[in-house]
Tab-separated table of C-alpha atoms in Angstrom:
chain	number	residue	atom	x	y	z
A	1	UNK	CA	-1.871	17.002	-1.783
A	2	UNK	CA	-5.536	17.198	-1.799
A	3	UNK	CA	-7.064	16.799	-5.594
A	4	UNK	CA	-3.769	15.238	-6.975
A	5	UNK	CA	-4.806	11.638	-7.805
A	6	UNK	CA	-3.045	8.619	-6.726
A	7	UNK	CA	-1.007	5.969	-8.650
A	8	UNK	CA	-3.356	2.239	-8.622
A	9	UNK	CA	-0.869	1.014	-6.597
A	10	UNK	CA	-0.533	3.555	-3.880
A	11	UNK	CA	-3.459	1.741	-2.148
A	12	UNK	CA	-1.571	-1.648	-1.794
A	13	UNK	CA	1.993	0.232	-0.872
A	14	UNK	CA	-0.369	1.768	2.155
A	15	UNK	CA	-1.619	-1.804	2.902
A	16	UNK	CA	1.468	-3.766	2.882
A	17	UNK	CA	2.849	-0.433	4.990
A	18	UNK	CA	0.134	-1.593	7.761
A	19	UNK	CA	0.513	-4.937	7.129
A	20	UNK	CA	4.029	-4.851	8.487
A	21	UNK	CA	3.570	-2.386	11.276
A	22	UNK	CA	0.147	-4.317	12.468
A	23	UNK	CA	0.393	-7.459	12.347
A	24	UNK	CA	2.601	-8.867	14.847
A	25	UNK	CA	2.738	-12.800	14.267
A	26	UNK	CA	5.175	-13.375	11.939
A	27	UNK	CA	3.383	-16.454	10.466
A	28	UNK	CA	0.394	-14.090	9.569
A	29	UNK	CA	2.368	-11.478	7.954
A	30	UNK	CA	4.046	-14.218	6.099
A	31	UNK	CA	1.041	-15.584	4.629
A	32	UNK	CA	-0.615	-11.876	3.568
A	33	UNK	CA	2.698	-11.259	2.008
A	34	UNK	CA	3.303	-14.362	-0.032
A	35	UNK	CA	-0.175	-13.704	-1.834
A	36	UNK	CA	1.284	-10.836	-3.467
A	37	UNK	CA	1.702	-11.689	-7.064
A	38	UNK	CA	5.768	-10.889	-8.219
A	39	UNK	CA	4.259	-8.435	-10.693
A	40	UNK	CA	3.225	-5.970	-8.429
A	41	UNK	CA	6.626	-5.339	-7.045
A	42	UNK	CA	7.133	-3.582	-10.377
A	43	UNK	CA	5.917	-0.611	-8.740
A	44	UNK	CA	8.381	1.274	-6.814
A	45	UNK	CA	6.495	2.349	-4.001
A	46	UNK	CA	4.985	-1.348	-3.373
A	47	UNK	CA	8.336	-2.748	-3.721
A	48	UNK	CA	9.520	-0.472	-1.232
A	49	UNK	CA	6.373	-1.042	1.560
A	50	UNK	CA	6.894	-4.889	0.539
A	51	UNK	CA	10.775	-4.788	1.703
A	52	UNK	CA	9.843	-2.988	4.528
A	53	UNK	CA	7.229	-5.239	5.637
A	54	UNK	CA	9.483	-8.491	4.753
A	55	UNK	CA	12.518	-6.348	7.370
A	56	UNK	CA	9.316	-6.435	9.992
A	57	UNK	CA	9.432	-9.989	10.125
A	58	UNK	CA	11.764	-11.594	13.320
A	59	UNK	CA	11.854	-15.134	12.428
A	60	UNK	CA	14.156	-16.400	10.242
A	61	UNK	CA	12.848	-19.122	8.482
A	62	UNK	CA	9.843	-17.702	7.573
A	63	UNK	CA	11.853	-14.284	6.578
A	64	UNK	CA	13.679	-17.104	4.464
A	65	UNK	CA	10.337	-19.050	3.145
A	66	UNK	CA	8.582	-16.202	1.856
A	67	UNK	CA	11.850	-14.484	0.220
A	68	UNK	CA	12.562	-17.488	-1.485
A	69	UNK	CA	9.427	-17.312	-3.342
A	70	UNK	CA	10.239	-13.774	-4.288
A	71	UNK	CA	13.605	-13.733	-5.367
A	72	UNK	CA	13.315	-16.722	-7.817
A	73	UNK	CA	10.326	-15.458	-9.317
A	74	UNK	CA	10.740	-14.211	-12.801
A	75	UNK	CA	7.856	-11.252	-12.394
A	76	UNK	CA	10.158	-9.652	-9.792
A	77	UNK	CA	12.458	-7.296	-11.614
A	78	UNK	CA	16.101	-7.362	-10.373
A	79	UNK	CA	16.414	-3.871	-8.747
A	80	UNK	CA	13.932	-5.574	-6.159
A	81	UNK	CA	15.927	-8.848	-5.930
A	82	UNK	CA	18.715	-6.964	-4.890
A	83	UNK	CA	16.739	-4.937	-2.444
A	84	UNK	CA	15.403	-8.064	-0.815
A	85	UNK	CA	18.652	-9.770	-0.891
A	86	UNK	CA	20.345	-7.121	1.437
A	87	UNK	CA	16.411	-7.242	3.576
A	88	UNK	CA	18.109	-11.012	4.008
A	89	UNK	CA	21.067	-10.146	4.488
A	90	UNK	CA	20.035	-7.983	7.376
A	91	UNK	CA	17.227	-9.675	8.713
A	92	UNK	CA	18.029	-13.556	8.257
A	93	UNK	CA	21.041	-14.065	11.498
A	94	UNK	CA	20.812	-17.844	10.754
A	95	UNK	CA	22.966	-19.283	8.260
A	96	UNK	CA	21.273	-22.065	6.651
A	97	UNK	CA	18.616	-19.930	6.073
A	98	UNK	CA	20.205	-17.159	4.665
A	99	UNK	CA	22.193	-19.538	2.467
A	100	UNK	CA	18.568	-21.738	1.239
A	101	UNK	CA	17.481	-17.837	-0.068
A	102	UNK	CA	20.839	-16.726	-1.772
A	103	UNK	CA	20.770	-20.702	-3.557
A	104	UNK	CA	17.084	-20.137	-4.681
A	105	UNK	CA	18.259	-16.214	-6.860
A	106	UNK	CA	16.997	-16.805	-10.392
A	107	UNK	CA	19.571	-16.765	-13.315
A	108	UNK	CA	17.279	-14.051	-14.984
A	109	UNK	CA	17.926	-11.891	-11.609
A	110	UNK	CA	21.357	-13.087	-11.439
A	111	UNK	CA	22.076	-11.423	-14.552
A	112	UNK	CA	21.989	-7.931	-13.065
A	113	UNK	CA	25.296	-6.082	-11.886
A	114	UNK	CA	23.436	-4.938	-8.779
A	115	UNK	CA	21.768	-8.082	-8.130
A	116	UNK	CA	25.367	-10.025	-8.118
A	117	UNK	CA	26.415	-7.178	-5.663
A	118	UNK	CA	23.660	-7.745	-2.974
A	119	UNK	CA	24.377	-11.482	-3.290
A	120	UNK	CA	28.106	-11.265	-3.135
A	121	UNK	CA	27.131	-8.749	0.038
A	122	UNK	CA	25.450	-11.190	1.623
A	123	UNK	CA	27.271	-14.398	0.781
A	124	UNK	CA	30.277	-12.204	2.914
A	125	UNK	CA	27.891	-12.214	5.804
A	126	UNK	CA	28.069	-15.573	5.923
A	127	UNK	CA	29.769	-16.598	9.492
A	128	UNK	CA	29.725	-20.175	8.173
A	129	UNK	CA	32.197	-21.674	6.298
A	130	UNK	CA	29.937	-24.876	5.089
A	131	UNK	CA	27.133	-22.373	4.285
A	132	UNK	CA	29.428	-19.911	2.300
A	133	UNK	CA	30.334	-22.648	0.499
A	134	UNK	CA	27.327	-24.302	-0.439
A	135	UNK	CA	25.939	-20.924	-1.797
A	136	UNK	CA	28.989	-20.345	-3.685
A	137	UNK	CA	28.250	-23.677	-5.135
A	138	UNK	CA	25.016	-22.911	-5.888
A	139	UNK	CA	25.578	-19.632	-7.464
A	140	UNK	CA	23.785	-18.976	-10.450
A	141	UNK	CA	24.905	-18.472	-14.250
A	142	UNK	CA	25.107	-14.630	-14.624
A	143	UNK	CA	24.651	-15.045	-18.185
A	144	UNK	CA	28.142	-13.716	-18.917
A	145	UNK	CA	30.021	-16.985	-18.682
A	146	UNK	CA	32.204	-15.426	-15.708
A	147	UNK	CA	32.209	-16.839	-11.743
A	148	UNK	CA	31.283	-15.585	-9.305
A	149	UNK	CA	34.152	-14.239	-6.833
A	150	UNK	CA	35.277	-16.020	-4.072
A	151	UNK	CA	34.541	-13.625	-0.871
C-alpha cells in the first residue's frame, strides 16, 4: 500500500525478480546472480526472487555452477539450501551435474532436518546409478554421527 515503507531488501527481491524474467542468456543471468553475496539470502523475500531466478535458468551446468557456490556457502542459511536443492532437483535433468551440486552441500547446511530431506529428494532423482552413488559417497557429516539413507 501507498505510505507503508518497504523492507531494504525489497528493492533487490524486485531486481533479482527482473533479472530472471529479463534476461534471457543464461550465461548473463548466471553472472548477475553469482555476485550476490550468501548473506543476503537471509531475507525471505530475496531468497525467494533468487530461487526463482536460479529455476529461470535452462542450462544445466551453469544452473549447477552458480548453485554450487550457493549451497556450500556458510552465509546461506539452511531453509534456503534446501529450497535451492529441490530448484536443482527440478531444474538440473543432467546427472553429473546434479550430482557435482548435491557433493558440494556444506556440513553446516547438512546439519538441518530439512536440508537432508531436499538432498535425499534429489539424490532419488538420480536416474544414474554411478551418479547416485558418488553423491551418496560424498554425503556430508550431518553432525549427528548417523548416515545418510540409502534411497
Amino acid at each position: 500500500e501507498a505510505g507503508e515503507r518497504e523492507s531494504g531488501d525489497a528493492p533487490l527481491a524486485r531486481a533479482l525478480t527482473v533479472a530472471g524474467s529479463m534476461l534471457e542468456t543464461d550465461v548473463y543471468l548466471a553472472e548477475v546472480l553469482e555476485e550476490l553475496e550468501g548473506s543476503r539470502l537471509t531475507d525471505p523475500g530475496v531468497a525467494q526472487a533468487f530461487a526463482g531466478a536460479v529455476a529461470s535458468i535452462e542450462t544445466d551446468v551453469y544452473m549447477a555452477e552458480l548453485l554450487t557456490e550457493f549451497v556450500d556457502d556458510a552465509d546461506v542459511p539452511p531453509r534456503v539450501v534446501a529450497m535451492l536443492l529441490h530448484v536443482a532437483a527440478e531444474g538440473i535433468g543432467t546427472d553429473v551435474y546434479l550430482a557435482e551440486v548435491l557433493c558440494e552441500v556444506s556440513d553446516r547446511a547438512f546439519g538441518s532436518a530439512e536440508v537432508r530431506r531436499a538432498w535425499s529428494e534429489a539424490v532419488a532423482g538420480l536416474s544414474s546409478r554411478v551418479y547416485r552413488e558418488e553423491a551418496l559417497e560424498c554425503a556430508p557429516s550431518d553432525g549427528t554421527g548417523g548416515d545418510v539413507e540409502e534411497v
